[in-house]
Coordinates of C-alpha atoms in Angstrom, one line a residue:
M1 CA 142.1 -66.5 56.2
T2 CA 139.5 -68.4 54.2
T3 CA 138.3 -71.9 54.8
T4 CA 137.4 -74.6 52.4
R5 CA 133.7 -73.6 52.7
T6 CA 132.1 -71.8 49.7
H7 CA 128.9 -70.1 49.0
T8 CA 127.0 -68.4 46.1
A9 CA 127.4 -64.7 45.3
V10 CA 126.0 -62.5 42.5
A11 CA 128.7 -61.0 40.2
F12 CA 128.8 -58.3 37.6
V13 CA 129.9 -59.5 34.1
A14 CA 129.6 -56.4 31.9
A15 CA 127.3 -53.4 31.5
R16 CA 123.8 -54.5 30.4
Q17 CA 124.7 -58.2 30.5
P18 CA 123.0 -60.8 32.7
L19 CA 124.5 -61.2 36.2
E20 CA 126.3 -64.4 37.1
A21 CA 126.2 -66.7 40.0
I22 CA 129.7 -67.5 41.3
Q23 CA 131.1 -69.6 44.1
V24 CA 133.4 -67.7 46.5
P25 CA 135.2 -68.8 49.7
T26 CA 133.3 -68.3 52.9
A27 CA 135.7 -66.3 55.0
S28 CA 136.0 -67.1 58.7
P29 CA 135.8 -64.0 60.9
E30 CA 139.2 -62.6 62.1
G31 CA 139.8 -59.9 64.6
D32 CA 136.7 -57.8 65.1
E33 CA 134.8 -59.4 62.2
I34 CA 131.5 -61.4 62.3
L35 CA 130.2 -64.0 59.9
I36 CA 126.6 -63.4 58.9
R37 CA 124.3 -65.9 57.2
S38 CA 122.5 -63.4 54.9
Q39 CA 118.8 -63.6 54.6
F40 CA 117.6 -60.4 52.9
T41 CA 118.9 -57.4 51.0
A42 CA 117.4 -54.5 49.0
S43 CA 117.9 -53.3 45.5
T44 CA 118.7 -49.6 44.9
P45 CA 119.1 -47.2 42.0
L46 CA 122.9 -47.6 42.5
D47 CA 122.5 -51.3 41.7
L48 CA 120.8 -50.4 38.4
H49 CA 123.6 -47.8 37.7
R50 CA 126.1 -50.6 38.2
A51 CA 124.3 -53.3 36.2
D52 CA 123.4 -51.1 33.2
G53 CA 126.1 -48.5 33.2
G54 CA 129.0 -50.4 34.8
L55 CA 129.3 -47.5 37.3
L56 CA 132.2 -48.1 39.8
Q57 CA 132.1 -51.7 38.9
K58 CA 134.7 -54.2 37.5
P59 CA 133.9 -57.6 35.9
G60 CA 133.6 -60.3 38.5
E61 CA 132.9 -58.0 41.4
I62 CA 130.1 -58.9 43.9
F63 CA 127.1 -56.6 44.1
G64 CA 125.2 -55.2 47.1
L65 CA 125.4 -53.0 50.1
T66 CA 122.7 -53.8 52.6
T67 CA 122.8 -57.1 54.5
V68 CA 120.2 -58.5 56.8
G69 CA 120.9 -61.8 58.4
V70 CA 121.9 -63.9 61.5
V71 CA 125.3 -63.9 63.2
E72 CA 126.9 -67.4 62.7
E73 CA 130.4 -66.7 64.1
V74 CA 132.2 -63.9 66.0
G75 CA 135.9 -63.1 65.7
A76 CA 138.1 -63.2 68.7
G77 CA 138.7 -59.5 68.6
A78 CA 135.0 -58.4 68.4
S79 CA 133.5 -56.4 71.3
G80 CA 130.9 -58.9 72.3
R81 CA 128.1 -56.5 71.4
L82 CA 126.8 -58.9 68.8
R83 CA 126.4 -62.6 69.5
V84 CA 125.8 -65.8 67.6
G85 CA 122.1 -66.0 66.7
D86 CA 121.5 -62.2 66.7
R87 CA 119.5 -60.7 63.8
V88 CA 121.6 -57.9 62.4
F89 CA 121.5 -55.3 59.6
G90 CA 124.1 -53.1 58.1
W91 CA 125.7 -51.4 55.1
A92 CA 129.2 -52.5 54.0
F93 CA 131.1 -52.4 50.7
Q94 CA 134.8 -52.0 51.1
E95 CA 135.9 -55.6 50.5
P96 CA 134.2 -58.3 48.4
R97 CA 133.5 -60.4 51.5
Y98 CA 131.6 -57.4 53.0
R99 CA 129.1 -57.1 50.1
A100 CA 125.5 -58.0 50.4
H101 CA 124.4 -60.0 47.4
Q102 CA 125.8 -63.3 48.6
E103 CA 124.8 -66.1 51.0
F104 CA 127.4 -65.3 53.6
V105 CA 128.9 -61.9 54.6
T106 CA 132.1 -61.5 56.7
A107 CA 132.7 -57.9 57.8
P108 CA 133.7 -55.9 60.9
E109 CA 131.3 -55.9 63.8
W110 CA 131.0 -52.1 63.9
M111 CA 129.3 -52.0 60.5
F112 CA 126.2 -53.8 61.9
G113 CA 123.5 -53.2 64.4
K114 CA 121.1 -55.6 66.2
I115 CA 117.6 -55.5 64.6
P116 CA 115.0 -54.5 67.2
D117 CA 112.5 -57.2 68.1
N118 CA 109.6 -55.2 66.7
I119 CA 111.1 -55.0 63.2
S120 CA 110.9 -57.7 60.6
S121 CA 113.9 -58.8 58.7
E122 CA 112.3 -57.7 55.5
G123 CA 111.6 -54.3 56.9
A124 CA 115.1 -53.9 58.3
A125 CA 116.4 -54.4 54.7
T126 CA 114.8 -51.0 53.7
V127 CA 116.8 -49.1 56.3
P128 CA 120.6 -49.0 56.4
E129 CA 121.7 -47.6 53.1
N130 CA 119.1 -44.9 53.1
L131 CA 119.2 -43.9 56.7
I132 CA 123.0 -43.7 56.6
T133 CA 122.8 -41.5 53.5
V134 CA 120.4 -39.1 55.3
F135 CA 122.8 -38.6 58.2
N136 CA 125.7 -38.2 55.8
T137 CA 123.7 -35.6 53.8
M138 CA 122.6 -33.6 56.8
A139 CA 125.8 -33.6 58.9
I140 CA 128.5 -33.6 56.3
D141 CA 127.0 -32.0 53.1
L142 CA 124.5 -29.6 54.6
G143 CA 126.2 -28.9 57.9
L144 CA 123.1 -29.6 59.9
P145 CA 124.0 -31.0 63.4
T146 CA 122.7 -34.5 64.3
P147 CA 123.6 -34.9 68.0
W148 CA 123.3 -38.3 69.5
P149 CA 121.8 -38.8 72.0
K150 CA 119.6 -35.9 71.2
P151 CA 119.6 -33.5 74.1
E152 CA 116.3 -33.0 75.9
G153 CA 114.5 -29.9 74.5
Y154 CA 117.0 -29.7 71.6
V155 CA 116.1 -27.0 69.0
P156 CA 118.4 -26.8 66.0
D157 CA 119.7 -23.4 64.8
H158 CA 117.8 -23.7 61.6
A159 CA 114.6 -25.0 63.0
E160 CA 112.5 -22.3 61.4
D161 CA 114.3 -22.2 58.0
P162 CA 112.7 -23.8 54.9
I163 CA 114.3 -27.1 53.8
L164 CA 113.3 -28.6 50.4
V165 CA 113.4 -32.3 49.9
W166 CA 113.1 -32.9 46.1
G167 CA 112.0 -36.5 45.4
A168 CA 110.6 -37.1 48.9
G169 CA 108.9 -40.2 47.8
S170 CA 112.2 -41.9 47.2
S171 CA 113.8 -44.1 49.9
V172 CA 116.3 -41.4 50.9
G173 CA 113.5 -38.8 50.9
Q174 CA 111.2 -40.7 53.2
Y175 CA 113.9 -41.2 55.8
A176 CA 115.1 -37.6 55.4
L177 CA 111.6 -36.4 56.4
Q178 CA 111.5 -38.5 59.5
V179 CA 115.0 -37.6 60.7
L180 CA 114.5 -33.9 60.0
R181 CA 111.2 -33.9 61.9
W182 CA 112.8 -35.7 64.9
Y183 CA 115.6 -33.2 65.1
G184 CA 113.2 -30.3 65.2
Y185 CA 113.1 -28.9 61.6
R186 CA 109.6 -27.5 61.3
H187 CA 109.4 -26.3 57.8
V188 CA 110.2 -29.1 55.4
L189 CA 108.9 -28.8 51.9
A190 CA 108.6 -31.9 49.7
T191 CA 108.1 -32.7 46.0
A192 CA 106.6 -36.1 45.0
S193 CA 103.9 -37.6 43.0
P194 CA 100.5 -36.5 44.4
S195 CA 99.6 -40.1 45.3
H196 CA 102.3 -40.0 48.0
H197 CA 101.5 -36.6 49.5
E198 CA 99.3 -37.7 52.4
Y199 CA 101.8 -40.4 53.4
L200 CA 104.8 -38.0 53.2
E201 CA 103.0 -35.4 55.3
G202 CA 102.6 -38.1 57.9
L203 CA 106.3 -38.6 57.9
G204 CA 107.1 -35.0 58.5
A205 CA 106.6 -32.9 55.4
S206 CA 105.0 -29.5 56.1
A207 CA 103.7 -29.2 52.5
C208 CA 103.9 -31.3 49.4
F209 CA 104.1 -30.3 45.8
D210 CA 103.7 -32.2 42.5
Y211 CA 107.1 -32.1 40.9
R212 CA 105.5 -32.3 37.4
D213 CA 103.4 -29.2 38.0
P214 CA 104.6 -26.5 35.7
D215 CA 104.1 -24.0 38.5
V216 CA 105.9 -26.1 41.1
A217 CA 108.8 -23.6 41.5
E218 CA 106.5 -20.7 42.1
K219 CA 104.5 -22.7 44.6
V220 CA 107.5 -23.9 46.5
L221 CA 109.0 -20.4 46.6
S222 CA 105.7 -18.9 47.8
A223 CA 105.6 -21.4 50.6
A224 CA 109.2 -20.7 51.6
S225 CA 108.4 -16.9 51.5
E226 CA 105.5 -17.4 53.9
M227 CA 107.7 -19.4 56.3
H228 CA 110.3 -16.6 56.3
R229 CA 107.5 -14.1 56.9
R230 CA 106.2 -16.0 59.9
K231 CA 109.7 -16.4 61.3
S232 CA 110.5 -12.6 61.0
G233 CA 107.0 -11.4 61.8
A234 CA 107.2 -9.0 58.9
K235 CA 104.2 -8.3 56.8
E236 CA 106.2 -9.0 53.6
S237 CA 109.0 -11.5 53.3
Q238 CA 112.3 -10.0 52.2
T239 CA 113.6 -13.3 50.8
N240 CA 112.4 -16.5 49.1
T241 CA 115.7 -18.3 49.7
I242 CA 115.5 -22.0 50.6
P243 CA 118.9 -22.4 52.4
F244 CA 119.0 -26.2 52.4
I245 CA 117.9 -28.5 49.5
I246 CA 118.2 -32.3 49.3
D247 CA 118.0 -33.6 45.7
C248 CA 117.1 -37.2 46.3
I249 CA 116.8 -38.0 42.6
G250 CA 120.2 -36.8 41.3
S251 CA 119.0 -36.3 37.7
R252 CA 120.4 -33.4 35.6
D253 CA 117.1 -32.8 33.8
G254 CA 114.6 -34.3 36.2
S255 CA 115.7 -32.6 39.4
L256 CA 118.8 -30.4 39.3
R257 CA 117.7 -28.4 36.3
P258 CA 114.4 -27.2 37.8
I259 CA 116.0 -26.6 41.2
L260 CA 118.7 -24.3 39.6
E261 CA 117.1 -22.9 36.5
R262 CA 113.8 -22.1 38.2
E263 CA 115.6 -20.4 41.1
M264 CA 114.5 -22.6 44.0
A265 CA 118.2 -22.5 44.9
Q266 CA 119.4 -18.9 45.2
R267 CA 122.4 -17.2 46.7
G268 CA 123.2 -18.8 50.0
S269 CA 121.5 -22.1 49.2
V270 CA 123.3 -25.4 49.7
V271 CA 122.1 -28.2 47.4
A272 CA 123.0 -31.8 48.3
V273 CA 122.7 -34.0 45.3
M274 CA 122.6 -37.8 45.4
L275 CA 125.3 -39.2 43.2
P276 CA 125.7 -40.2 40.5
V277 CA 124.0 -37.4 38.6
I278 CA 121.9 -39.1 35.9
L279 CA 122.5 -37.6 32.5
T280 CA 120.6 -40.2 30.6
H281 CA 118.3 -42.7 32.3
A282 CA 118.5 -46.5 31.8
S283 CA 115.7 -48.2 30.0
P284 CA 115.1 -51.6 28.6
D285 CA 116.7 -50.5 25.3
Q286 CA 119.0 -47.6 26.3
A287 CA 122.3 -47.5 28.2
P288 CA 122.5 -44.8 31.0
E289 CA 125.0 -42.0 31.2
Y290 CA 126.3 -40.5 34.5
S291 CA 128.4 -37.8 36.1
M292 CA 130.1 -38.1 39.5
D293 CA 130.7 -34.3 39.5
A294 CA 127.6 -32.5 40.7
G295 CA 129.4 -29.1 40.6
E296 CA 130.3 -29.6 36.9
V297 CA 126.7 -30.6 36.0
A298 CA 125.5 -27.5 37.9
R299 CA 127.9 -25.2 36.0
G300 CA 126.6 -26.7 32.8
L301 CA 123.1 -25.6 33.9
G302 CA 124.3 -22.0 34.4
A303 CA 125.2 -22.1 38.1
A304 CA 128.4 -20.1 37.9
D305 CA 131.0 -20.5 40.6
D306 CA 130.2 -16.9 41.8
S307 CA 126.5 -17.6 42.0
G308 CA 126.6 -18.1 45.8
I309 CA 125.0 -21.5 45.4
A310 CA 126.9 -24.5 46.8
V311 CA 126.1 -27.7 44.9
K312 CA 127.6 -30.8 46.7
G313 CA 127.5 -34.4 45.5
V314 CA 126.6 -36.8 48.3
R315 CA 129.2 -39.6 48.6
T316 CA 128.0 -41.8 51.4
F317 CA 130.8 -44.3 50.7
F318 CA 133.3 -41.9 52.3
M319 CA 131.3 -40.8 55.3
Y320 CA 133.1 -43.0 57.8
E321 CA 136.4 -41.6 56.7
K322 CA 135.1 -38.1 57.6
S323 CA 133.3 -38.9 60.9
A324 CA 134.7 -41.2 63.6
F325 CA 131.6 -40.4 65.6
F326 CA 129.3 -41.9 62.9
K327 CA 131.6 -44.9 62.5
E328 CA 131.3 -45.6 66.2
K329 CA 127.6 -44.8 66.7
L330 CA 125.5 -44.9 63.5
P331 CA 125.3 -48.6 62.7
S332 CA 125.5 -49.8 66.3
E333 CA 123.3 -47.3 68.2
I334 CA 121.5 -44.8 66.1
M335 CA 119.9 -47.0 63.5
P336 CA 118.6 -49.6 66.0
G337 CA 117.6 -46.8 68.4
L338 CA 115.6 -44.8 66.0
L339 CA 113.8 -48.0 64.8
A340 CA 113.2 -49.4 68.3
Q341 CA 111.7 -46.0 69.5
G342 CA 109.5 -45.7 66.4
I343 CA 111.2 -42.4 65.4
V344 CA 111.7 -43.8 62.0
K345 CA 109.9 -46.8 60.5
P346 CA 110.8 -49.2 57.8
Q347 CA 109.9 -48.2 54.3
R348 CA 106.9 -49.8 52.5
L349 CA 108.3 -52.7 50.5
R350 CA 107.7 -55.3 47.9
V351 CA 109.3 -58.7 48.1
I352 CA 110.8 -59.8 44.8
E353 CA 110.5 -63.5 44.1
G354 CA 112.6 -65.8 42.0
D355 CA 114.0 -69.4 41.9
S356 CA 117.6 -68.3 42.7
I357 CA 119.6 -65.5 44.1
V358 CA 120.5 -64.3 40.6
E359 CA 117.0 -64.5 39.3
R360 CA 115.7 -62.5 42.3
E361 CA 118.2 -59.7 41.7
E362 CA 117.6 -59.7 37.9
N363 CA 113.8 -59.5 38.6
A364 CA 114.4 -56.5 40.9
L365 CA 116.6 -54.7 38.3
R366 CA 113.9 -55.3 35.7
V367 CA 111.2 -53.8 37.8
M368 CA 113.4 -50.7 38.3
R369 CA 114.2 -50.4 34.6
E370 CA 110.6 -50.5 33.7
G371 CA 109.7 -47.8 36.3
A372 CA 107.2 -50.1 37.8
V373 CA 108.0 -49.0 41.4
S374 CA 107.2 -45.8 43.2
G375 CA 107.6 -45.0 46.9
I376 CA 108.4 -48.6 47.9
K377 CA 111.6 -50.6 48.4
L378 CA 112.4 -53.8 46.5
V379 CA 113.5 -56.5 49.0
W380 CA 114.6 -60.1 48.2
R381 CA 116.0 -63.2 49.7
T382 CA 119.8 -63.8 49.5
S383 CA 119.4 -67.4 50.6
E384 CA 117.3 -70.4 49.6
Q385 CA 116.2 -71.0 53.2

């Protein structure tokens, strides 16, 4: 039940229209819920898709997925794992009161983890959406096991196989490199702008390539072939296949087209594509176009159903419906544990300023529209304190 308290939230009005500040009831926690005084959040490409394209958005709906804040109240049915005063971070979307771009968030305790003492609140805001997406991509879409706790001496079945992360400078790409390295995948190829190559190699990339290089496909396939040769011990590799590809960009022409048409994906490859697939990018004067069917886009690029290439759209929203294990462990144990141990680190970030919660979000969207951000996360305050 709600109380007479209210707070400010950011709401969608219509595609390519200014966002609106609205007053909404502050819901007291019931059952296993907690009430969080929100402090920080992060803007993502999905926010831009919603603001400019109205993707999966209705007028009046509250924006936002990642919440960082302090627990103010705990429901009577909560486990006691989180207490009043704890700094927490999480990713929630199912109900309006769960969503991040508002001053208070009321949501189930299991959706949140305690922020390790060595991590700033701003840094924590760069983590949940992207790290959860990486686990979803690996375990559900690519079928790569992610055991937790990781057994001592664990070596995955595909440790020596090439894995391509296209768009590794993105938020998802950076966390993918770190998680893949920790689980023991030794041959991770990455594409990104050259200015990011050294940093990405430090995160776990075996080799980096400029995605704008006209010869990028040949260079990536040559590197994959060399990895197969070393694995088999043969003088000549019998295959160039990259069995696992993560398309972190999700753009028909910018990423999926070169991956498919230039044969980086071949028979036996699984391509996990971040949704939505962008058909036309948003700009200050152009509305975007999207597809939520990665397979259909792939077929339009000539990847026939009998090609032996599996193209899967990554739908992180549904991962907890598919995995009870992740629901129990990912927010509460895995995210905090990986950060506390330094296995993954917060993404480089830029704090977006503004005089109000709406102005800060609008400023973040403007930066993304203008393409004035690369390799960093846009973080902003959700409260005036």
